[in-house]
Amino acid sequence: AQSVSQHNHHVILSEAASLELGCNYSYGGTVNLFWYVQYPGQHLQLLLKYFSGDPLVKGIKGFEAEFIKSKFSFNLRKPSVQWSDTAEYFCAVNSFSGGYNKLIFGAGTRLAVHP
Amino acid sequence: SAVISQKPSRDICQRGTSLTIQCQVDSQVTMMFWYRQQPGQSLTLIATANQGSEATYESGFVIDKFPISRPNLTFSTLTVSNMSPEDSSIYLCSVGPGLGADTQYFGPGTRLTVL
């Protein structure tokens, strides 16, 4: 079965620090990969996605992620975080099984940015 | 992206009762999904609801406990039956356009507390 691992459960940074959140998945075939963000008190929002093509994908709010097939990784990065980036971040992989697409989520990484 | 609303946004229920959660989408979608997010944990798929057919449940979830209706292409309900405190979670509705390279969009969630 497919699975998604997020290595950091809690990350604390100061504003302007660089961010990298790890995500690894277990599946050898074609994958669609996603990062979702959940700001405090808000619902889950799509941050960025990778389907095919350029392995470096750019999302909203200055986030980007790089798909490295050989490492089964899809790490999320941002060169300079802001206090407003405080949120929980979920990596997800699309699984096609039983005739349906479904998302498999990682455990999430809770990011706290201090001013 | 689709605009998704859920009712109720939160509820506090007594053990042994049932609660029906509604999910409304502002456009027609093929696939609707129901997830559970237990306190401090990631999202777990409960079932996939395709209009005109029976819902497909994930391992660990059964129709008697979580009956789902999907009467048309913009609406679905999830019922949490015979509730216990272990059912206290956020329940999220999600929609995807169909088979293939989907992007799923999520509703605001229903926060359920069972006493």
Short mmCIF file of N, CA, C and O in Angstrom, two decimals, chain B residues 5-112:
data_model
loop_
_atom_site.label_atom_id
_atom_site.label_comp_id
_atom_site.label_asym_id
_atom_site.label_seq_id
_atom_site.Cartn_x
_atom_site.Cartn_y
_atom_site.Cartn_z
N SER B 5 -19.27 23.84 0.89
CA SER B 5 -19.77 24.21 2.22
C SER B 5 -20.24 22.96 2.95
O SER B 5 -20.66 21.98 2.33
N GLN B 6 -20.12 23.01 4.26
CA GLN B 6 -20.53 21.89 5.09
C GLN B 6 -21.43 22.40 6.22
O GLN B 6 -21.21 23.48 6.77
N LYS B 7 -22.42 21.58 6.57
CA LYS B 7 -23.29 21.87 7.71
C LYS B 7 -23.44 20.62 8.56
O LYS B 7 -23.60 19.53 7.99
N PRO B 8 -23.43 20.71 9.87
CA PRO B 8 -23.08 21.91 10.62
C PRO B 8 -21.56 22.14 10.63
O PRO B 8 -20.82 21.26 10.23
N SER B 9 -21.14 23.29 11.08
CA SER B 9 -19.70 23.55 11.18
C SER B 9 -19.13 22.86 12.42
O SER B 9 -17.95 22.50 12.46
N ARG B 10 -19.95 22.73 13.43
CA ARG B 10 -19.54 22.02 14.64
C ARG B 10 -20.79 21.56 15.39
O ARG B 10 -21.87 22.10 15.21
N ASP B 11 -20.60 20.52 16.19
CA ASP B 11 -21.71 20.03 17.00
C ASP B 11 -21.17 19.26 18.19
O ASP B 11 -20.06 18.69 18.12
N ILE B 12 -21.94 19.27 19.24
CA ILE B 12 -21.64 18.46 20.42
C ILE B 12 -22.80 17.50 20.60
O ILE B 12 -23.95 17.93 20.69
N CYS B 13 -22.51 16.22 20.62
CA CYS B 13 -23.55 15.20 20.62
C CYS B 13 -23.36 14.24 21.78
O CYS B 13 -22.27 14.09 22.32
N GLN B 14 -24.45 13.60 22.12
CA GLN B 14 -24.42 12.60 23.19
C GLN B 14 -24.08 11.23 22.63
O GLN B 14 -24.43 10.90 21.48
N ARG B 15 -23.44 10.46 23.44
CA ARG B 15 -23.13 9.07 23.09
C ARG B 15 -24.39 8.34 22.67
O ARG B 15 -25.45 8.51 23.26
N GLY B 16 -24.30 7.52 21.61
CA GLY B 16 -25.42 6.71 21.16
C GLY B 16 -26.32 7.37 20.14
O GLY B 16 -27.15 6.70 19.52
N THR B 17 -26.14 8.67 19.93
CA THR B 17 -26.96 9.35 18.93
C THR B 17 -26.26 9.35 17.58
O THR B 17 -25.14 8.85 17.45
N SER B 18 -26.92 9.90 16.58
CA SER B 18 -26.37 9.98 15.23
C SER B 18 -26.38 11.42 14.75
O SER B 18 -27.23 12.21 15.15
N LEU B 19 -25.46 11.74 13.88
CA LEU B 19 -25.37 13.08 13.30
C LEU B 19 -25.17 12.96 11.80
O LEU B 19 -24.34 12.18 11.34
N THR B 20 -25.94 13.73 11.05
CA THR B 20 -25.76 13.76 9.59
C THR B 20 -25.10 15.07 9.19
O THR B 20 -25.57 16.15 9.56
N ILE B 21 -24.03 14.95 8.45
CA ILE B 21 -23.26 16.09 7.97
C ILE B 21 -23.55 16.28 6.48
O ILE B 21 -23.53 15.31 5.71
N GLN B 22 -23.82 17.51 6.11
CA GLN B 22 -24.13 17.80 4.71
C GLN B 22 -22.95 18.47 4.02
O GLN B 22 -22.25 19.28 4.63
N CYS B 23 -22.77 18.16 2.77
CA CYS B 23 -21.73 18.78 1.95
C CYS B 23 -22.35 19.25 0.64
O CYS B 23 -22.97 18.47 -0.08
N GLN B 24 -22.21 20.54 0.38
CA GLN B 24 -22.77 21.15 -0.83
C GLN B 24 -21.65 21.77 -1.65
O GLN B 24 -20.80 22.48 -1.11
N VAL B 25 -21.67 21.52 -2.96
CA VAL B 25 -20.65 22.07 -3.86
C VAL B 25 -21.32 23.01 -4.85
O VAL B 25 -22.48 22.77 -5.24
N ASP B 26 -20.59 24.04 -5.27
CA ASP B 26 -21.20 25.04 -6.14
C ASP B 26 -21.15 24.66 -7.62
O ASP B 26 -21.60 25.43 -8.47
N SER B 27 -20.63 23.48 -7.93
CA SER B 27 -20.60 23.01 -9.31
C SER B 27 -20.73 21.49 -9.31
O SER B 27 -20.52 20.85 -8.28
N GLN B 28 -21.06 20.94 -10.44
CA GLN B 28 -21.23 19.50 -10.52
C GLN B 28 -19.88 18.80 -10.51
O GLN B 28 -18.97 19.18 -11.25
N VAL B 29 -19.75 17.80 -9.68
CA VAL B 29 -18.51 17.04 -9.58
C VAL B 29 -18.83 15.56 -9.60
O VAL B 29 -19.87 15.12 -9.12
N THR B 30 -17.90 14.81 -10.15
CA THR B 30 -18.11 13.37 -10.24
C THR B 30 -17.87 12.70 -8.90
O THR B 30 -18.69 11.93 -8.40
N MET B 31 -16.72 13.00 -8.32
CA MET B 31 -16.29 12.29 -7.12
C MET B 31 -16.39 13.19 -5.90
O MET B 31 -15.97 14.35 -5.93
N MET B 32 -16.92 12.64 -4.84
CA MET B 32 -16.88 13.31 -3.55
C MET B 32 -16.29 12.33 -2.55
O MET B 32 -16.50 11.12 -2.65
N PHE B 33 -15.55 12.88 -1.62
CA PHE B 33 -14.84 12.06 -0.66
C PHE B 33 -15.14 12.56 0.76
O PHE B 33 -15.33 13.75 0.98
N TRP B 34 -15.13 11.63 1.69
CA TRP B 34 -15.29 11.99 3.10
C TRP B 34 -14.06 11.53 3.86
O TRP B 34 -13.64 10.37 3.75
N TYR B 35 -13.49 12.48 4.63
CA TYR B 35 -12.28 12.20 5.41
C TYR B 35 -12.57 12.46 6.88
O TYR B 35 -13.46 13.24 7.24
N ARG B 36 -11.75 11.85 7.71
CA ARG B 36 -11.79 12.11 9.14
C ARG B 36 -10.41 12.58 9.58
O ARG B 36 -9.39 12.04 9.15
N GLN B 37 -10.40 13.60 10.42
CA GLN B 37 -9.14 14.10 10.97
C GLN B 37 -9.28 14.08 12.49
O GLN B 37 -9.89 14.97 13.08
N GLN B 38 -8.74 13.05 13.09
CA GLN B 38 -8.82 12.93 14.54
C GLN B 38 -7.85 13.91 15.19
O GLN B 38 -6.87 14.34 14.56
N PRO B 39 -8.09 14.27 16.44
CA PRO B 39 -7.28 15.31 17.10
C PRO B 39 -5.79 15.03 16.98
O PRO B 39 -5.31 13.96 17.34
N GLY B 40 -5.07 15.99 16.44
CA GLY B 40 -3.62 15.88 16.34
C GLY B 40 -3.13 14.92 15.28
O GLY B 40 -1.93 14.62 15.23
N GLN B 41 -4.01 14.44 14.45
CA GLN B 41 -3.61 13.45 13.46
C GLN B 41 -3.88 13.95 12.04
O GLN B 41 -4.46 15.00 11.83
N SER B 42 -3.46 13.16 11.08
CA SER B 42 -3.64 13.51 9.68
C SER B 42 -5.03 13.10 9.19
O SER B 42 -5.86 12.63 9.97
N LEU B 43 -5.24 13.29 7.92
CA LEU B 43 -6.54 12.96 7.34
C LEU B 43 -6.58 11.51 6.91
O LEU B 43 -5.63 11.01 6.29
N THR B 44 -7.69 10.86 7.22
CA THR B 44 -7.90 9.48 6.82
C THR B 44 -9.16 9.40 5.98
O THR B 44 -10.21 9.90 6.39
N LEU B 45 -9.07 8.78 4.82
CA LEU B 45 -10.21 8.66 3.94
C LEU B 45 -11.20 7.66 4.51
O LEU B 45 -10.82 6.53 4.85
N ILE B 46 -12.46 8.08 4.62
CA ILE B 46 -13.51 7.18 5.08
C ILE B 46 -14.11 6.44 3.88
O ILE B 46 -14.21 5.22 3.89
N ALA B 47 -14.51 7.21 2.88
CA ALA B 47 -15.19 6.60 1.74
C ALA B 47 -15.19 7.55 0.56
O ALA B 47 -15.03 8.76 0.71
N THR B 48 -15.40 6.97 -0.60
CA THR B 48 -15.53 7.71 -1.85
C THR B 48 -16.97 7.57 -2.32
O THR B 48 -17.50 6.45 -2.37
N ALA B 49 -17.59 8.69 -2.66
CA ALA B 49 -19.00 8.69 -3.06
C ALA B 49 -19.12 9.14 -4.50
O ALA B 49 -18.83 10.29 -4.82
N ASN B 50 -19.55 8.24 -5.35
CA ASN B 50 -19.76 8.53 -6.76
C ASN B 50 -21.27 8.59 -7.00
O ASN B 50 -21.99 7.68 -6.57
N GLN B 51 -21.74 9.63 -7.65
CA GLN B 51 -23.17 9.81 -7.84
C GLN B 51 -23.76 8.63 -8.61
O GLN B 51 -23.22 8.21 -9.63
N GLY B 52 -24.84 8.07 -8.09
CA GLY B 52 -25.53 6.98 -8.76
C GLY B 52 -25.04 5.60 -8.42
O GLY B 52 -25.54 4.61 -8.98
N SER B 53 -24.07 5.51 -7.49
CA SER B 53 -23.61 4.19 -7.09
C SER B 53 -23.35 4.17 -5.59
O SER B 53 -23.33 5.22 -4.94
N GLU B 54 -23.17 2.98 -5.07
CA GLU B 54 -22.89 2.85 -3.64
C GLU B 54 -21.52 3.44 -3.32
O GLU B 54 -20.59 3.36 -4.13
N ALA B 55 -21.40 3.99 -2.14
CA ALA B 55 -20.11 4.52 -1.71
C ALA B 55 -19.11 3.37 -1.52
O ALA B 55 -19.49 2.25 -1.19
N THR B 56 -17.86 3.69 -1.75
CA THR B 56 -16.77 2.72 -1.55
C THR B 56 -16.04 3.07 -0.28
O THR B 56 -15.47 4.17 -0.17
N TYR B 57 -16.03 2.15 0.67
CA TYR B 57 -15.47 2.41 2.00
C TYR B 57 -14.04 1.88 2.10
O TYR B 57 -13.70 0.83 1.54
N GLU B 58 -13.23 2.61 2.83
CA GLU B 58 -11.86 2.21 3.09
C GLU B 58 -11.84 1.18 4.23
O GLU B 58 -12.81 1.05 4.99
N SER B 59 -10.72 0.49 4.29
CA SER B 59 -10.55 -0.49 5.35
C SER B 59 -10.72 0.16 6.72
O SER B 59 -10.16 1.22 6.98
N GLY B 60 -11.53 -0.47 7.56
CA GLY B 60 -11.76 0.07 8.90
C GLY B 60 -13.02 0.90 9.02
O GLY B 60 -13.38 1.31 10.12
N PHE B 61 -13.66 1.16 7.90
CA PHE B 61 -14.90 1.95 7.91
C PHE B 61 -16.01 1.13 7.26
O PHE B 61 -15.78 0.49 6.23
N VAL B 62 -17.20 1.14 7.86
CA VAL B 62 -18.31 0.34 7.36
C VAL B 62 -19.54 1.19 7.17
O VAL B 62 -19.74 2.21 7.85
N ILE B 63 -20.40 0.73 6.27
CA ILE B 63 -21.58 1.48 5.90
C ILE B 63 -22.55 1.65 7.06
O ILE B 63 -23.20 2.67 7.19
N ASP B 64 -22.63 0.64 7.93
CA ASP B 64 -23.57 0.74 9.05
C ASP B 64 -23.20 1.87 10.01
O ASP B 64 -24.06 2.48 10.62
N LYS B 65 -21.92 2.14 10.12
CA LYS B 65 -21.44 3.18 11.02
C LYS B 65 -21.42 4.54 10.34
O LYS B 65 -21.71 5.56 10.95
N PHE B 66 -21.09 4.55 9.06
CA PHE B 66 -20.94 5.81 8.31
C PHE B 66 -21.74 5.77 7.01
O PHE B 66 -21.16 5.82 5.92
N PRO B 67 -23.05 5.68 7.07
CA PRO B 67 -23.81 5.68 5.82
C PRO B 67 -23.67 6.99 5.08
O PRO B 67 -23.64 8.07 5.67
N ILE B 68 -23.58 6.88 3.77
CA ILE B 68 -23.36 8.04 2.90
C ILE B 68 -24.45 8.08 1.84
O ILE B 68 -24.83 7.05 1.30
N SER B 69 -24.92 9.26 1.56
CA SER B 69 -25.83 9.43 0.42
C SER B 69 -25.19 10.37 -0.59
O SER B 69 -24.38 11.26 -0.24
N ARG B 70 -25.53 10.17 -1.86
CA ARG B 70 -25.02 11.02 -2.93
C ARG B 70 -26.14 11.14 -3.96
O ARG B 70 -26.09 10.54 -5.03
N PRO B 71 -27.14 11.95 -3.65
CA PRO B 71 -28.34 11.98 -4.50
C PRO B 71 -28.14 12.70 -5.83
O PRO B 71 -28.90 12.45 -6.77
N ASN B 72 -27.16 13.60 -5.90
CA ASN B 72 -26.91 14.31 -7.17
C ASN B 72 -25.45 14.74 -7.23
O ASN B 72 -24.65 14.38 -6.36
N LEU B 73 -25.11 15.49 -8.27
CA LEU B 73 -23.71 15.81 -8.54
C LEU B 73 -23.18 16.98 -7.72
O LEU B 73 -22.02 17.37 -7.87
N THR B 74 -24.01 17.57 -6.85
CA THR B 74 -23.54 18.70 -6.05
C THR B 74 -23.73 18.50 -4.55
O THR B 74 -23.44 19.41 -3.78
N PHE B 75 -24.16 17.34 -4.11
CA PHE B 75 -24.54 17.18 -2.71
C PHE B 75 -24.25 15.77 -2.22
O PHE B 75 -24.39 14.79 -2.96
N SER B 76 -23.83 15.70 -0.95
CA SER B 76 -23.63 14.41 -0.31
C SER B 76 -23.83 14.58 1.19
O SER B 76 -23.69 15.68 1.74
N THR B 77 -24.19 13.49 1.85
CA THR B 77 -24.27 13.50 3.30
C THR B 77 -23.50 12.32 3.87
O THR B 77 -23.41 11.25 3.24
N LEU B 78 -22.94 12.54 5.04
CA LEU B 78 -22.28 11.49 5.82
C LEU B 78 -22.97 11.45 7.16
O LEU B 78 -23.12 12.49 7.82
N THR B 79 -23.40 10.28 7.58
CA THR B 79 -23.99 10.11 8.91
C THR B 79 -23.02 9.36 9.79
O THR B 79 -22.46 8.34 9.37
N VAL B 80 -22.79 9.88 10.97
CA VAL B 80 -22.00 9.17 11.97
C VAL B 80 -23.01 8.56 12.95
O VAL B 80 -23.72 9.30 13.64
N SER B 81 -23.10 7.25 12.95
CA SER B 81 -24.17 6.56 13.68
C SER B 81 -23.69 6.04 15.02
O SER B 81 -22.51 5.70 15.21
N ASN B 82 -24.64 5.96 15.95
CA ASN B 82 -24.37 5.37 17.26
C ASN B 82 -23.02 5.86 17.80
O ASN B 82 -22.12 5.07 18.06
N MET B 83 -22.93 7.16 17.96
CA MET B 83 -21.64 7.77 18.25
C MET B 83 -21.08 7.42 19.62
O MET B 83 -21.82 7.22 20.59
N SER B 84 -19.77 7.40 19.68
CA SER B 84 -19.03 7.24 20.92
C SER B 84 -17.96 8.34 20.97
O SER B 84 -17.70 8.99 19.95
N PRO B 85 -17.38 8.58 22.14
CA PRO B 85 -16.35 9.63 22.22
C PRO B 85 -15.21 9.45 21.22
O PRO B 85 -14.61 10.44 20.80
N GLU B 86 -14.94 8.21 20.81
CA GLU B 86 -13.87 7.97 19.84
C GLU B 86 -14.20 8.54 18.46
O GLU B 86 -13.32 8.66 17.61
N ASP B 87 -15.44 8.89 18.24
CA ASP B 87 -15.84 9.49 16.96
C ASP B 87 -15.60 11.00 16.94
O ASP B 87 -15.83 11.64 15.91
N SER B 88 -15.16 11.55 18.05
CA SER B 88 -14.86 12.99 18.10
C SER B 88 -13.72 13.29 17.13
O SER B 88 -12.60 12.78 17.28
N SER B 89 -14.00 14.07 16.12
CA SER B 89 -13.06 14.34 15.04
C SER B 89 -13.55 15.53 14.24
O SER B 89 -14.65 16.02 14.46
N ILE B 90 -12.72 15.93 13.29
CA ILE B 90 -13.19 16.82 12.24
C ILE B 90 -13.50 15.95 11.03
O ILE B 90 -12.67 15.13 10.63
N TYR B 91 -14.68 16.13 10.46
CA TYR B 91 -15.08 15.38 9.27
C TYR B 91 -15.07 16.34 8.09
O TYR B 91 -15.70 17.39 8.13
N LEU B 92 -14.34 15.96 7.05
CA LEU B 92 -14.17 16.84 5.90
C LEU B 92 -14.72 16.20 4.64
O LEU B 92 -14.52 15.02 4.39
N CYS B 93 -15.37 17.02 3.88
CA CYS B 93 -15.85 16.66 2.56
C CYS B 93 -14.83 17.17 1.54
O CYS B 93 -14.28 18.27 1.70
N SER B 94 -14.60 16.40 0.51
CA SER B 94 -13.66 16.80 -0.52
C SER B 94 -14.24 16.45 -1.88
O SER B 94 -15.02 15.50 -2.01
N VAL B 95 -13.88 17.22 -2.89
CA VAL B 95 -14.37 16.93 -4.23
C VAL B 95 -13.21 16.87 -5.19
O VAL B 95 -12.19 17.52 -5.02
N GLY B 96 -13.39 16.03 -6.23
CA GLY B 96 -12.41 15.93 -7.29
C GLY B 96 -13.15 15.81 -8.61
O GLY B 96 -14.26 15.29 -8.65
N PRO B 97 -12.56 16.28 -9.68
CA PRO B 97 -13.27 16.31 -10.95
C PRO B 97 -13.48 14.96 -11.59
O PRO B 97 -14.32 14.84 -12.46
N GLY B 98 -12.76 13.95 -11.22
CA GLY B 98 -12.99 12.67 -11.87
C GLY B 98 -11.76 11.81 -11.85
O GLY B 98 -10.82 12.06 -11.11
N LEU B 99 -11.77 10.79 -12.66
CA LEU B 99 -10.63 9.89 -12.70
C LEU B 99 -9.45 10.58 -13.37
O LEU B 99 -9.60 11.51 -14.14
N GLY B 100 -8.27 10.11 -13.09
CA GLY B 100 -7.10 10.68 -13.73
C GLY B 100 -6.32 11.55 -12.79
O GLY B 100 -6.24 11.30 -11.61
N ALA B 101 -5.73 12.59 -13.30
CA ALA B 101 -4.88 13.47 -12.50
C ALA B 101 -5.75 14.47 -11.76
O ALA B 101 -5.91 15.61 -12.17
N ASP B 102 -6.31 14.04 -10.66
CA ASP B 102 -7.23 14.87 -9.90
C ASP B 102 -6.52 15.86 -9.02
O ASP B 102 -5.42 15.64 -8.55
N THR B 103 -7.17 16.96 -8.78
CA THR B 103 -6.85 17.83 -7.66
C THR B 103 -8.08 17.85 -6.78
O THR B 103 -9.18 18.11 -7.25
N GLN B 104 -7.91 17.54 -5.53
CA GLN B 104 -9.02 17.54 -4.60
C GLN B 104 -9.07 18.85 -3.83
O GLN B 104 -8.05 19.39 -3.43
N TYR B 105 -10.28 19.33 -3.66
CA TYR B 105 -10.52 20.54 -2.88
C TYR B 105 -11.38 20.17 -1.68
O TYR B 105 -12.27 19.32 -1.79
N PHE B 106 -11.11 20.85 -0.58
CA PHE B 106 -11.72 20.45 0.67
C PHE B 106 -12.70 21.49 1.21
O PHE B 106 -12.51 22.69 1.03
N GLY B 107 -13.73 20.97 1.87
CA GLY B 107 -14.64 21.83 2.59
C GLY B 107 -14.05 22.28 3.91
O GLY B 107 -12.96 21.85 4.29
N PRO B 108 -14.77 23.15 4.63
CA PRO B 108 -14.25 23.71 5.88
C PRO B 108 -14.25 22.72 7.04
O PRO B 108 -13.62 22.97 8.05
N GLY B 109 -14.95 21.59 6.88
CA GLY B 109 -14.95 20.60 7.95
C GLY B 109 -16.08 20.78 8.94
O GLY B 109 -16.64 21.89 9.09
N THR B 110 -16.42 19.69 9.61
CA THR B 110 -17.40 19.69 10.69
C THR B 110 -16.69 19.15 11.92
O THR B 110 -16.22 18.01 11.92
N ARG B 111 -16.63 19.97 12.95
CA ARG B 111 -15.96 19.57 14.19
C ARG B 111 -16.98 18.92 15.10
O ARG B 111 -17.92 19.57 15.57
N LEU B 112 -16.82 17.63 15.33
CA LEU B 112 -17.77 16.85 16.13
C LEU B 112 -17.14 16.46 17.46
O LEU B 112 -16.03 15.93 17.50
#
